[in-house]
């Protein structure tokens, strides 16, 4: 069992030393409680668990070049407000709400479109992400297509396809029900296929109607 | 659904989804965990001196830096903080809690108390207990550090009730405000004469007329609206009225059919008799679209017991309830079941509202 010890201190901050098992045996509530008491190591563990969710929610709404800075902003804001969170079991949903709020504030300040259109696809192309190349251009086109989907679908699909989170993980982190996540993934994928001009496997199979469980 | 691979990566690999994962994976979050203990405290000071994110990046960077650079930058920030604190004569506590908000004139001459904020007079302050008033030609903007902004329309009168680090609370006596909030849910609250609006994230317009009647319109996120035991949740694209003596009404989407909205208005603030009410309810149920599940969910708590079964049946047809929710439980208004069904509608996690509600009630008990 590995221990993580952090001796850093700053102005007015209590020194807190903690040893956390490296396994997922520590549930979020324990980490949030500890972080509320000033344990920065516990908050660092929360960052490790939720950074992809925050990153994905932001990527669904703001230019790629702005996402990393905003991830930092969100966690700093959450750190400063953590003591106001009464129901620690809602940390994920609370953090997701802060993230969406922050994205909206960013848009309001930068006066950019939130819904992807042809114009914004061109603007998105101007915000180059990783190293350029033909494959990257196709990836950016795909990302722009995902960002053009309805909000619920684009966010869930980005968490799944970009951040690599599974459906159960998305539900657990964001506070959405597994059923809602599954529907968002399924319907979002169908709309994405249409946008990308790719065949829908369900329509290709004779007699296979919608089999959505909800 | 034949989408196990999309759902959790199990089952037969879908080659198209796999291609999408490979293409989009380059955008994945890949930054290491920041050094929060040394960064957070100093970053808070940096922000309040208006240096902003650019300075944050210059001082702390986004990518990991060599240790000596990180330590040097931290010491520099600490030094800046110490010097400013020493020179400003303000205590760290007063920096943490600013009991006032900044007020900027947008047009005319808005007043805070007896002091007008005219052209060229610079930004004003709105302190706890003070009232901001705009006349027919004035507009103002209230900035709440770390919370968001409130744009104040002409002919508006509002007061600042709380301005702590964990909550900002206004009282809107009359007029119109546009709130854009990026604080965590439940931290920005507006009292109106007949309901309390709680931001759950993050943009809305609120209007109160001279009679105290109000209208809340959410443009982003969702807002909780409450008076005593009556609560309404208004997601983006929806509106909700509030009336004296009644409190918040039933929210509805503005793009709902006109007949639907007209019938709902009769149910919400009724002036009609039982026969007419029954007819209005039939119109609402028959005209409801899937997204009007918002309205029907609220109706469950607002209709008579004899009417509730019909509302349940229609809502269940539009948005089937989760497995834990039973018809019998809903008909007796089991709050746990109603909350589970609300979360299924997908407008927001009601747990955030319940958590705020508990803390607000505890605060009220302490104040009383």
Coordinates of C-alpha atoms in Angstrom, one line a residue, chain B residues 147-368:
Chain B
X147 CA -19.9 34.8 -7.9
X148 CA -20.9 36.5 -11.1
X149 CA -22.7 39.6 -12.3
X150 CA -26.2 41.1 -12.1
X151 CA -27.4 43.6 -14.7
X152 CA -30.0 45.9 -13.3
X153 CA -32.7 47.3 -15.6
X154 CA -34.5 50.7 -15.3
X155 CA -37.1 51.2 -12.6
X156 CA -35.6 48.6 -10.3
X157 CA -35.1 48.6 -6.6
X158 CA -33.0 46.0 -4.8
X159 CA -31.0 45.6 -1.6
X160 CA -27.9 43.6 -0.7
X161 CA -28.8 41.3 2.2
X162 CA -25.7 39.1 2.5
X163 CA -22.3 39.3 0.9
X164 CA -20.3 36.6 2.6
X165 CA -17.7 34.3 1.0
X166 CA -20.2 31.4 0.8
X167 CA -23.4 33.2 -0.2
X168 CA -24.6 36.4 -1.9
X169 CA -28.2 37.3 -1.2
X170 CA -30.2 40.1 -2.8
X171 CA -33.8 41.3 -2.2
X172 CA -35.5 42.4 -5.4
X173 CA -38.4 44.7 -4.4
X174 CA -39.5 45.6 -7.9
X175 CA -38.0 45.8 -11.4
X176 CA -35.9 43.5 -13.5
X177 CA -32.5 41.9 -13.1
X178 CA -30.4 39.6 -15.4
X179 CA -28.2 37.3 -13.4
X180 CA -25.2 35.5 -14.8
X181 CA -23.7 33.4 -12.0
X182 CA -20.7 31.1 -12.0
X183 CA -20.5 30.4 -8.3
X184 CA -21.3 26.8 -7.2
X185 CA -25.1 26.0 -7.0
X186 CA -27.0 27.4 -4.1
X187 CA -24.7 30.3 -3.4
X188 CA -26.6 33.1 -5.1
X189 CA -30.1 33.8 -3.7
X190 CA -32.6 36.5 -4.6
X191 CA -35.6 37.2 -2.4
X192 CA -38.8 38.5 -4.0
X193 CA -41.9 39.5 -2.2
X194 CA -43.5 36.1 -2.8
X195 CA -40.7 33.6 -3.6
X196 CA -37.0 33.0 -3.2
X197 CA -34.9 32.3 -6.3
X198 CA -31.9 30.1 -5.8
X199 CA -29.4 29.8 -8.6
X200 CA -28.4 26.2 -9.4
X201 CA -26.3 27.3 -12.5
X202 CA -26.3 29.8 -14.0
X203 CA -28.2 32.6 -16.0
X204 CA -31.7 33.9 -15.6
X205 CA -33.9 37.0 -15.7
X206 CA -36.2 37.9 -12.8
X207 CA -38.9 40.5 -12.9
X208 CA -41.1 41.8 -10.1
X209 CA -44.0 44.3 -10.6
X210 CA -45.5 46.8 -8.2
X211 CA -48.0 44.2 -6.9
X212 CA -45.2 41.8 -5.9
X213 CA -46.0 39.4 -8.7
X214 CA -43.0 38.0 -10.5
X215 CA -41.7 36.1 -13.5
X216 CA -38.5 34.2 -13.7
X217 CA -37.0 33.1 -17.0
X218 CA -34.0 30.8 -17.1
X219 CA -31.6 31.1 -20.0
X220 CA -28.9 28.7 -18.9
X221 CA -28.7 26.0 -16.2
X222 CA -31.7 25.9 -13.9
X223 CA -33.1 27.9 -10.9
X224 CA -35.0 26.8 -7.9
X225 CA -38.0 29.0 -6.8
X226 CA -39.5 28.5 -3.4
X227 CA -42.0 29.9 -0.9
X228 CA -42.7 27.9 2.3
X229 CA -43.4 24.4 1.1
X230 CA -44.0 25.3 -2.5
X231 CA -41.1 24.8 -4.9
X232 CA -40.6 25.1 -8.6
X233 CA -37.6 24.3 -10.7
X234 CA -37.0 26.2 -13.9
X235 CA -34.6 24.9 -16.5
X236 CA -33.2 26.8 -19.5
X237 CA -36.0 27.8 -21.9
X238 CA -38.7 27.8 -19.2
X239 CA -40.5 30.4 -17.2
X240 CA -42.3 30.5 -13.9
X241 CA -44.6 33.1 -12.5
X242 CA -45.1 34.0 -8.8
X243 CA -48.2 35.6 -7.3
X244 CA -48.9 37.2 -4.0
X245 CA -50.2 34.8 -1.5
X246 CA -49.5 31.8 -3.7
X247 CA -45.8 31.8 -4.4
X248 CA -44.1 30.2 -7.4
X249 CA -46.4 28.7 -10.0
X250 CA -45.9 25.8 -12.4
X251 CA -42.9 26.2 -14.8
X252 CA -43.4 25.7 -18.5
X253 CA -41.4 25.9 -21.6
X254 CA -41.9 29.1 -23.6
X255 CA -42.2 27.2 -26.8
X256 CA -45.1 25.1 -25.5
X257 CA -48.3 25.3 -27.6
X258 CA -50.5 28.3 -26.9
X259 CA -53.5 26.3 -25.8
X260 CA -51.3 24.4 -23.4
X261 CA -50.0 27.6 -21.8
X262 CA -53.4 29.2 -21.6
X263 CA -54.9 26.1 -19.9
X264 CA -52.0 25.9 -17.6
X265 CA -52.5 29.5 -16.5
X266 CA -56.0 28.7 -15.4
X267 CA -54.8 25.7 -13.4
X268 CA -51.9 27.5 -11.9
X269 CA -53.7 30.6 -10.5
X270 CA -57.3 29.4 -10.7
X271 CA -60.3 31.6 -11.1
X272 CA -62.5 28.9 -12.6
X273 CA -64.8 26.3 -11.1
X274 CA -64.4 22.6 -10.9
X275 CA -65.9 21.9 -14.4
X276 CA -63.7 24.4 -16.1
X277 CA -60.7 23.1 -14.2
X278 CA -61.2 19.6 -15.4
X279 CA -61.5 20.8 -19.0
X280 CA -58.2 22.9 -18.6
X281 CA -56.4 19.8 -17.2
X282 CA -57.5 17.7 -20.2
X283 CA -56.1 20.3 -22.5
X284 CA -52.8 20.4 -20.7
X285 CA -52.4 16.6 -20.6
X286 CA -53.5 16.1 -24.2
X287 CA -51.2 18.9 -25.6
X288 CA -48.1 18.0 -23.5
X289 CA -45.0 17.2 -25.5
X290 CA -42.1 15.1 -24.1
X291 CA -40.3 18.1 -22.8
X292 CA -43.5 19.3 -21.1
X293 CA -42.8 16.6 -18.6
X294 CA -41.3 19.5 -16.7
X295 CA -44.8 20.9 -16.3
X296 CA -46.5 17.6 -15.6
X297 CA -44.0 16.7 -12.9
X298 CA -44.8 20.0 -11.1
X299 CA -48.5 19.4 -11.6
X300 CA -48.3 16.2 -9.6
X301 CA -47.9 18.2 -6.4
X302 CA -50.4 20.9 -7.4
X303 CA -53.5 19.0 -8.5
X304 CA -56.2 17.4 -6.4
X305 CA -55.8 13.7 -5.4
X306 CA -58.6 12.8 -7.8
X307 CA -56.7 14.4 -10.7
X308 CA -53.3 13.1 -9.9
X309 CA -53.7 9.7 -11.5
X310 CA -54.4 11.2 -14.9
X311 CA -51.3 13.4 -14.6
X312 CA -49.2 10.4 -13.5
X313 CA -50.4 8.3 -16.5
X314 CA -49.6 11.0 -19.0
X315 CA -46.2 11.8 -17.5
X316 CA -45.3 8.1 -17.4
X317 CA -46.2 7.8 -21.1
X318 CA -43.8 10.7 -21.9
X319 CA -41.0 9.9 -19.5
X320 CA -41.3 6.4 -17.9
X321 CA -40.4 6.6 -14.2
X322 CA -37.3 4.8 -12.9
X323 CA -37.8 1.3 -11.5
X324 CA -37.9 2.5 -7.9
X325 CA -40.8 4.8 -8.5
X326 CA -44.3 3.3 -8.2
X327 CA -47.7 4.7 -9.2
X328 CA -49.0 4.3 -5.7
X329 CA -46.0 6.2 -4.2
X330 CA -46.4 9.1 -6.6
X331 CA -50.1 9.3 -5.9
X332 CA -49.4 9.7 -2.2
X333 CA -46.6 12.2 -3.2
X334 CA -43.7 10.3 -1.9
X335 CA -40.9 12.9 -2.1
X336 CA -38.1 10.4 -2.6
X337 CA -39.9 8.9 -5.6
X338 CA -40.8 12.3 -7.0
X339 CA -37.1 13.3 -6.7
X340 CA -35.9 10.2 -8.5
X341 CA -38.4 10.9 -11.3
X342 CA -37.2 14.5 -11.5
X343 CA -33.6 13.4 -12.0
X344 CA -34.8 11.1 -14.8
X345 CA -36.2 14.1 -16.6
X346 CA -32.6 15.3 -17.1
X347 CA -33.0 19.0 -16.1
X348 CA -30.6 18.9 -13.1
X349 CA -29.7 16.9 -10.0
X350 CA -32.3 17.7 -7.4
X351 CA -29.9 16.6 -4.7
X352 CA -28.2 19.9 -5.0
X353 CA -31.4 21.7 -4.3
X354 CA -32.2 19.4 -1.3
X355 CA -28.7 20.0 0.1
X356 CA -29.2 23.8 -0.2
X357 CA -32.7 23.5 1.3
X358 CA -31.4 21.7 4.4
X359 CA -28.7 24.2 5.0
X360 CA -31.1 27.1 4.4
X361 CA -33.6 25.7 6.8
X362 CA -31.0 25.2 9.4
X363 CA -29.9 28.8 8.9
X364 CA -33.4 30.0 9.3
X365 CA -33.8 28.1 12.5
X366 CA -30.7 29.7 13.9
X367 CA -31.8 33.2 12.8
X368 CA -35.2 32.7 14.5

